[in-house]
Coordinates of C-alpha atoms in Angstrom, one line a residue:
X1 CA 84.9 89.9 88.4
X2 CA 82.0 87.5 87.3
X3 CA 81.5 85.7 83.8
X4 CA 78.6 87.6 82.1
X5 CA 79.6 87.1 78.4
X6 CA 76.6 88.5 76.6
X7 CA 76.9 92.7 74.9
X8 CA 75.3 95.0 77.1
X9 CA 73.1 97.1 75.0
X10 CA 71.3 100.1 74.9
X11 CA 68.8 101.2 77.0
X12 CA 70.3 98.7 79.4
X13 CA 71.5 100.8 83.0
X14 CA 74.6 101.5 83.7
X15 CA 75.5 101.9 87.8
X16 CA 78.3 104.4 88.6
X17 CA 80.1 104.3 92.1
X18 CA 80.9 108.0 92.8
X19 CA 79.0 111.2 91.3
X20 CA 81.5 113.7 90.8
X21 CA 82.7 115.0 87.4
X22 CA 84.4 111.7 86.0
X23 CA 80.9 109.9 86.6
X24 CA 79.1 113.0 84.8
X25 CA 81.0 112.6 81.9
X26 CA 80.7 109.3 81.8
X27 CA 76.8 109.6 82.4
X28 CA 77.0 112.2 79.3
X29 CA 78.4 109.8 77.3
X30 CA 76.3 106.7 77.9
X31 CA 73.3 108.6 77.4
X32 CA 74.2 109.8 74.2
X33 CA 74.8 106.3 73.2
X34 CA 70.6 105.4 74.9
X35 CA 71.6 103.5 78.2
X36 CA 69.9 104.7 81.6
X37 CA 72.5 105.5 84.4
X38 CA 72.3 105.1 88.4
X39 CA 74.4 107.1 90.6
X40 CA 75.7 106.4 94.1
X41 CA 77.0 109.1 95.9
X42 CA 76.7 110.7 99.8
X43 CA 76.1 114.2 97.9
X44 CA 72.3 115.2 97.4
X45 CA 72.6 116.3 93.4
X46 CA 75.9 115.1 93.1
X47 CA 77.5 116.0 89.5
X48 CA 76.7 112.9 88.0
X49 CA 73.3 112.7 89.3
X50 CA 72.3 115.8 87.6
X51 CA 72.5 114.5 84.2
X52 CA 71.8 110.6 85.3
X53 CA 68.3 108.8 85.5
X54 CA 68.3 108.4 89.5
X55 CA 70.6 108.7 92.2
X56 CA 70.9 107.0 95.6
X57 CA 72.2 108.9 98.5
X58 CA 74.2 107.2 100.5
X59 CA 78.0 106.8 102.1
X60 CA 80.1 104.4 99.0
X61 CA 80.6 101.8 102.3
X62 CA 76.9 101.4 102.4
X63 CA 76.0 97.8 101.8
X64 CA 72.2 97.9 100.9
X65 CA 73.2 100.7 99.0
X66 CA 75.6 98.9 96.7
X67 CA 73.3 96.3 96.7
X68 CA 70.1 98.3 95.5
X69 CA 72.5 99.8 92.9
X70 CA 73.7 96.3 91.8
X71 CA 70.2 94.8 91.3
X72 CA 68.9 97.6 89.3
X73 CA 71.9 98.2 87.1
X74 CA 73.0 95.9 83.9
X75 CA 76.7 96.8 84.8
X76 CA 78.9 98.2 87.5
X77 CA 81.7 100.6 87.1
X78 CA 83.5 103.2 89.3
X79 CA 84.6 106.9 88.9
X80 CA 87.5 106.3 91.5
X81 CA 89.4 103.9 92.6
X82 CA 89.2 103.8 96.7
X83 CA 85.8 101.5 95.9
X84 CA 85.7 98.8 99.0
X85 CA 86.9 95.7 97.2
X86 CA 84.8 93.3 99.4
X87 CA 81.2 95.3 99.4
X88 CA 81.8 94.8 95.5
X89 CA 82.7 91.4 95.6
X90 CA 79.4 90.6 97.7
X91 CA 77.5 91.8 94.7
X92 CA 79.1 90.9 91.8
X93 CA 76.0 87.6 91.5
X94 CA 73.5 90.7 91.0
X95 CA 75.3 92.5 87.7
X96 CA 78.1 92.7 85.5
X97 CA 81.1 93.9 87.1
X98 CA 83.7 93.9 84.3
X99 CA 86.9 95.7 85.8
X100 CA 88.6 93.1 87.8
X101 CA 89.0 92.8 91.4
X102 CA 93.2 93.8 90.8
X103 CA 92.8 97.0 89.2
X104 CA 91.3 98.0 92.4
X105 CA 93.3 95.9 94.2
X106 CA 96.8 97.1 93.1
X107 CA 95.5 101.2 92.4
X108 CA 94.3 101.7 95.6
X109 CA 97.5 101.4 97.2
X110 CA 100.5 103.2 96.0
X111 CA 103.1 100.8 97.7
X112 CA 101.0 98.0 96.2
X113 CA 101.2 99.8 92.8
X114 CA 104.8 100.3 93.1
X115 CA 105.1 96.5 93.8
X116 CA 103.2 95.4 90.9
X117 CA 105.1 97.9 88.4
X118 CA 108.5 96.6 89.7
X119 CA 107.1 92.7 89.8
X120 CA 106.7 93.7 86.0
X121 CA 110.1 95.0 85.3
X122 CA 108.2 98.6 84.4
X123 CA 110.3 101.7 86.0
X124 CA 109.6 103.7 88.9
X125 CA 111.3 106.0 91.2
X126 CA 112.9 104.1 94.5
X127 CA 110.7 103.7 97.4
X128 CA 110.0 102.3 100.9
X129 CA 107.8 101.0 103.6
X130 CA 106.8 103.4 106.2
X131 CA 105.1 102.8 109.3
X132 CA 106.6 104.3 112.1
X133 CA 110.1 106.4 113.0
X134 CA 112.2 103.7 112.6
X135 CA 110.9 102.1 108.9
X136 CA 110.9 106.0 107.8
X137 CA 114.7 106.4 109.0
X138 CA 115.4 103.2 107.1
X139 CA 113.7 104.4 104.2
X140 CA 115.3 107.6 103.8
X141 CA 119.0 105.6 104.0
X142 CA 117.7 103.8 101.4
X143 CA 116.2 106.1 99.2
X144 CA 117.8 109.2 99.8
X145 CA 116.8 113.4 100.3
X146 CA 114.7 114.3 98.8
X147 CA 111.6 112.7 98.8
X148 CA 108.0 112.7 99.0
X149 CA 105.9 110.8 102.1
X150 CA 102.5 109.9 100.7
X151 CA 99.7 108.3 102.8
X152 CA 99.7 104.5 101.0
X153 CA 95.6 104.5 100.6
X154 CA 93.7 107.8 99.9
X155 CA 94.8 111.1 99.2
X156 CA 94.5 112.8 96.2
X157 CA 95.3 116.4 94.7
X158 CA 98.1 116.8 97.2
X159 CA 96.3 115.5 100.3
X160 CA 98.4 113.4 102.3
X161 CA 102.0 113.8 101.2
X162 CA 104.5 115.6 103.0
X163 CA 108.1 116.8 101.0
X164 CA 111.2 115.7 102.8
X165 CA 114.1 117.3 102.2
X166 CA 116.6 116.9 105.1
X167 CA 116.7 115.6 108.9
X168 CA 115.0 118.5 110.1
X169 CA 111.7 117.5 108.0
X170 CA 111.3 114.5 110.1
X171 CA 110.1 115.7 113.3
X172 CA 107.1 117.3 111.3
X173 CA 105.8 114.2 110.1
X174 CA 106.5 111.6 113.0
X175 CA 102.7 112.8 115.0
X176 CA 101.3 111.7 111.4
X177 CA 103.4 108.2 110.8
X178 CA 101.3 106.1 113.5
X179 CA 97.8 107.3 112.2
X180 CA 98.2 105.1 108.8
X181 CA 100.7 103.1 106.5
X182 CA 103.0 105.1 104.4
X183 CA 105.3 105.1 101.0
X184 CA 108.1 107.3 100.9
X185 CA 109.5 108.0 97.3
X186 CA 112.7 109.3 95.9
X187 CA 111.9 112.9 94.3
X188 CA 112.5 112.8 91.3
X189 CA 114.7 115.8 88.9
X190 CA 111.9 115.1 86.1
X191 CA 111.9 117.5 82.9
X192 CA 108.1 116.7 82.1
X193 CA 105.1 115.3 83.7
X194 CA 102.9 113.2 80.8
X195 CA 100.1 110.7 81.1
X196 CA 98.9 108.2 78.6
X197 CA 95.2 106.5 78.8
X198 CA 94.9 102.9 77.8
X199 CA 91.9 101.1 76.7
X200 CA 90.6 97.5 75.6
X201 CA 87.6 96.1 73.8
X202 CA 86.3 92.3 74.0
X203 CA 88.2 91.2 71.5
X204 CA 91.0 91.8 73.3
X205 CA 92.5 94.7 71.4
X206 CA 94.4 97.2 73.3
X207 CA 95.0 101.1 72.3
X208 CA 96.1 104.3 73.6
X209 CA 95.2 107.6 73.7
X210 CA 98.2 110.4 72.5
X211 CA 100.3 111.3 75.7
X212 CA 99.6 114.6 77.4
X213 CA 102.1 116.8 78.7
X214 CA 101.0 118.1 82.1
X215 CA 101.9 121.0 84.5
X216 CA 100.4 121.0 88.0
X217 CA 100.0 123.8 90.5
X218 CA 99.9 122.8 94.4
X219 CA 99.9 119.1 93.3
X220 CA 96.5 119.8 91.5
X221 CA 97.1 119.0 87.6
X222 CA 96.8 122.9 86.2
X223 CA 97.0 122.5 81.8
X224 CA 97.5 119.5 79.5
X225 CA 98.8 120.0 75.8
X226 CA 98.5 117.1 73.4
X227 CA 100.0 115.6 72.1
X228 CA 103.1 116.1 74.3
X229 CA 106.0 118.0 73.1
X230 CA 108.3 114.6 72.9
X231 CA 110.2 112.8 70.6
X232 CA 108.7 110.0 68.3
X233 CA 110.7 107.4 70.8
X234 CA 109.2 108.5 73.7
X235 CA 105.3 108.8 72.9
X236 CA 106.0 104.9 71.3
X237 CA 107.5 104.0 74.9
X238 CA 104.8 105.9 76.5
X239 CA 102.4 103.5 74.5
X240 CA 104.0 100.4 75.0
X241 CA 104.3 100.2 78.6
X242 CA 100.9 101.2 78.7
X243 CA 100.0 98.1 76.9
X244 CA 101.9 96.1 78.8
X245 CA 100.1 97.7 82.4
X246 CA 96.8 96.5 79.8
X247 CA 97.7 93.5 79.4
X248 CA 98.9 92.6 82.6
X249 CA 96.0 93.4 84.1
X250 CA 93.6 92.0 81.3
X251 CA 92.3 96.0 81.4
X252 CA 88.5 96.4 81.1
X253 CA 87.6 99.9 80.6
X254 CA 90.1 103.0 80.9
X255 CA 93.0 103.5 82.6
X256 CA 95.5 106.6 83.2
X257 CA 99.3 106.2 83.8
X258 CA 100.6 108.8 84.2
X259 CA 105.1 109.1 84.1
X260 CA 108.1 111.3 84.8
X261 CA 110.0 111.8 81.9
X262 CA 113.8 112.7 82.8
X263 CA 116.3 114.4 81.3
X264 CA 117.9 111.1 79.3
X265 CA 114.3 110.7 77.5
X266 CA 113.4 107.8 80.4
X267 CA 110.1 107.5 81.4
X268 CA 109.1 106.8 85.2
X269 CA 105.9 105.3 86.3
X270 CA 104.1 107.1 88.8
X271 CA 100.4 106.5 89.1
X272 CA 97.7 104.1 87.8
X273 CA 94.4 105.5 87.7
X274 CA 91.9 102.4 86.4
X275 CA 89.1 104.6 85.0
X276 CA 89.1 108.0 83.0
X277 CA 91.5 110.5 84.0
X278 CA 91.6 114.2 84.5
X279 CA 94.2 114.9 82.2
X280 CA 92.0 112.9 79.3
X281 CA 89.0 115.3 79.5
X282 CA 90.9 116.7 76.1
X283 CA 89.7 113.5 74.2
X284 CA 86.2 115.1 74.2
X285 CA 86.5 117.3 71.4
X286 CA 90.0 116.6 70.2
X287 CA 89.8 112.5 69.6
X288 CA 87.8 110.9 67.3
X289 CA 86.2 109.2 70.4
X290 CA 86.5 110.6 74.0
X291 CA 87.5 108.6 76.8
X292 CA 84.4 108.1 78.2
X293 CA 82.7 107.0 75.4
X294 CA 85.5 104.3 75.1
X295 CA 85.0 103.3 78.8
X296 CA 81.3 103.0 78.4
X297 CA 81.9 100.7 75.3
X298 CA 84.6 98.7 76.4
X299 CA 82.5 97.7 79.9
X300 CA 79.7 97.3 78.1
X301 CA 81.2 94.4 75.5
X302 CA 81.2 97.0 72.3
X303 CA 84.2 97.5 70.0
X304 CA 86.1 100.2 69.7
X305 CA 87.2 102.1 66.9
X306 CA 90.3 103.0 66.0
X307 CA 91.4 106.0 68.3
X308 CA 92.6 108.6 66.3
X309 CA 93.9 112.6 67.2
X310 CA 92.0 114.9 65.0
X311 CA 93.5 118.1 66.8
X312 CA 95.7 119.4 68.6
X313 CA 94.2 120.6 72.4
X314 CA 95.0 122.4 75.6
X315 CA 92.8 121.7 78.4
X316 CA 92.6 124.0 81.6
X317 CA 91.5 123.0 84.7
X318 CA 89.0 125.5 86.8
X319 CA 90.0 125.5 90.9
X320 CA 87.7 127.8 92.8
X321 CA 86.9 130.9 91.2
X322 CA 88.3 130.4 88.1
X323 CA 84.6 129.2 87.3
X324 CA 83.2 132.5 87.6
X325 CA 86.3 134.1 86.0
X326 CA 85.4 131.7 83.2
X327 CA 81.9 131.8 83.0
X328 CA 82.1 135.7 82.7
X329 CA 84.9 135.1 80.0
X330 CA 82.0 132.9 77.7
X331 CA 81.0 136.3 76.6
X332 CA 84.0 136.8 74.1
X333 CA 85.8 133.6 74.0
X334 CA 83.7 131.6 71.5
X335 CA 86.7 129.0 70.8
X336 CA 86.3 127.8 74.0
X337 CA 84.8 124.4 75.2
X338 CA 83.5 125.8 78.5
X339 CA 82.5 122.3 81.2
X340 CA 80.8 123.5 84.3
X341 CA 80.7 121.1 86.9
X342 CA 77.7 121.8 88.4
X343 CA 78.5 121.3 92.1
X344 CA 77.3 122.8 94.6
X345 CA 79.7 125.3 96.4
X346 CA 82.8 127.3 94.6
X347 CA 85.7 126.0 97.3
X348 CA 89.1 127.4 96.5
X349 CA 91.8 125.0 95.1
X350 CA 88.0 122.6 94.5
X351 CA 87.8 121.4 90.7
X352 CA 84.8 123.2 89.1
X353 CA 85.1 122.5 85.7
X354 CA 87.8 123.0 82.6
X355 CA 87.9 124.4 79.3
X356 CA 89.2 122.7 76.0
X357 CA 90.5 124.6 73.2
X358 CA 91.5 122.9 70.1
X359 CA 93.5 123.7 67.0
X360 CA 96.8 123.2 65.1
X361 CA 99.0 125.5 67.0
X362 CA 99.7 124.7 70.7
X363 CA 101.0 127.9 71.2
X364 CA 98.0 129.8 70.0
X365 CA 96.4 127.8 71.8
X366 CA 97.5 128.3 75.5
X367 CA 97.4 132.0 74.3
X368 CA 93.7 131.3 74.3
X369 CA 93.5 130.7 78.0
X370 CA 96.3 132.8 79.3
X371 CA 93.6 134.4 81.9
X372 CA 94.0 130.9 84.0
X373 CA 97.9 131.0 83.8

């Protein structure tokens, strides 16, 4: 978003927008490397905070609060993607803000997403502008039963999507349709839900991450097994439109796609996420470098390395009480790679932390946390 050319070293600070788990892994990482990181976040000992040099408590639409994060930090960055684009703009003089304004831009709305992926002749499922009873009828003769309703901005983990599968569905969601703008999208018959995440240095390098294959429970993603049980073809498509979403965008720090893969081997673009990504948290133990790490040195003007798989992994989410079902589990599972959150309340369906287990077998693996399945 600005010009700043010079490396951002350590113990330079590092602001993060957003102190949930993304920004305490991030914080973990940049402070193993010697930088100082600021949090802003409404939650009083937010996740991120906890492990981060200072926090300021306040609302992410708070203006002075930007502002004081801004002048004291080296570098801005973002744990997710519904930042306010103009707040940031109105202090990108004070610090280095190295994502660009279109990652936000195009991410924070799915129908502007869906736009920019088609603009780039990259495949998605068919979809439509909705904004009242008579754009949603239009868009279901155009895209057809059945198919999913999903709020255009915000939402997340299942929030603000409704399934349509016939007439009858409509009636449920017209008291909803006036409230905000809407995308509705072709469901699609997939055999496999993957992601991919994509990275870039300053010398303009791009590189991926192996795909992980990903099941989901309630909309919430559930496992991920990498590397993804696909063919050679489709892990090298995976990569390559991933690159291309890089390039496009002139990527600075990490981004998640994640796809559809269908029963022909094609691969359908669903989401952009333009910073780390839940179903990544395996590159912590299983990649030479984790996906953090490569987000704090890619914002930060620092090489990369070459990304490389050193084993296989299975990573489990924890919703609700799975936390204390897996914190009593420490006792006797020593192969485990045990991540507690740290927030404050255990909320059912709420993500409290995962575990990672690595190894050369996936089934032995997912074997090791069958208690979560």
């Amino acid at each position: 978003m600005n010009s700043f050319t010079s490396k951002i070293l350590p113990p330079a600070t590092i602001g993060i927008i957003g102190g949930g788990q993304l920004g305490q892994m991030m914080t973990l990482a940049a402070k193993s490397m010697g930088y100082k990181v600021g949090i802003l976040d409404p939650t009083p000992d937010s996740s991120a905070s906890q492990v981060a040099d200072f926090q300021i408590v306040a609302e992410y639409t708070d203006q002075d609060a930007l502002r004081e994060l801004a002048e004291k930090s080296d570098v801005l960055t973002y744990e997710f993607e519904n930042v306010d684009q103009t707040n940031l703009q109105r202090v990108a003089h004070l610090t280095h803000i190295p994502q660009h304004i279109d990652e936000l831009i195009i991410s924070s709305n799915r129908l502007r997403e869906k736009n920019f992926l088609t603009e780039n002749n990259l495949p998605v499922t068919p979809y439509a502008r909705v904004t009242d009873q008579e754009s949603l009828e239009r868009a279901i003769l155009l895209v057809g039963f059945p198919g999913i309703l999903k709020t255009t901005e915000g939402g997340y983990d299942g929030h603000g999507q409704f399934d349509l599968n016939s007439e009858a569905d409509i009636q449920t969601v017209l008291p909803e349709l006036e409230k905000t703008e809407w995308i509705f999208e072709k469901r699609q018959n997939f055999v496999k839900e993957v992601s991919i995440m994509v990275t870039g240095d300053f010398t303009g390098k791009i590189q991926t991450f192996p795909v992980s294959e990903n099941t989901h429970r309630d909309h919430i993603l559930h496992t991920s097994v990498v590397p993804a049980n696909l063919s050679d073809k489709v892990h090298q498509k995976a990569a390559d439109i991933a690159e291309r979403i890089a390039d496009s965008l002139a990527l600075s720090g990490v981004l998640g796609i994640e796809f559809f893969v269908l029963k022909n081997d094609q691969l359908l673009v669903n989401e952009l996420a333009p910073r780390p990504h839940n179903s990544g948290h395996y590159t912590i133990e299983a990649c030479n470098i984790s996906q953090f790490e490569a987000h704090i040195r890619s914002i930060c003007g620092l090489e990369l390395p070459q990304i490389t798989l050193n084993q296989h992994a299975v990573m489990v989410n924890l919703l609700g009480d799975d936390l204390t079902t897996a914190r009593e589990g420490l006792v006797t599972n020593p192969d485990w790679h045990f991540h507690d959150y740290g927030k404050d309340q255990i909320k059912d369906k709420r993500k409290m932390g995962h575990i990672t287990v690595v190894g050369d077998n996936a089934a032995e693996l997912l074997n090791l946390i069958k208690k979560f399945n």
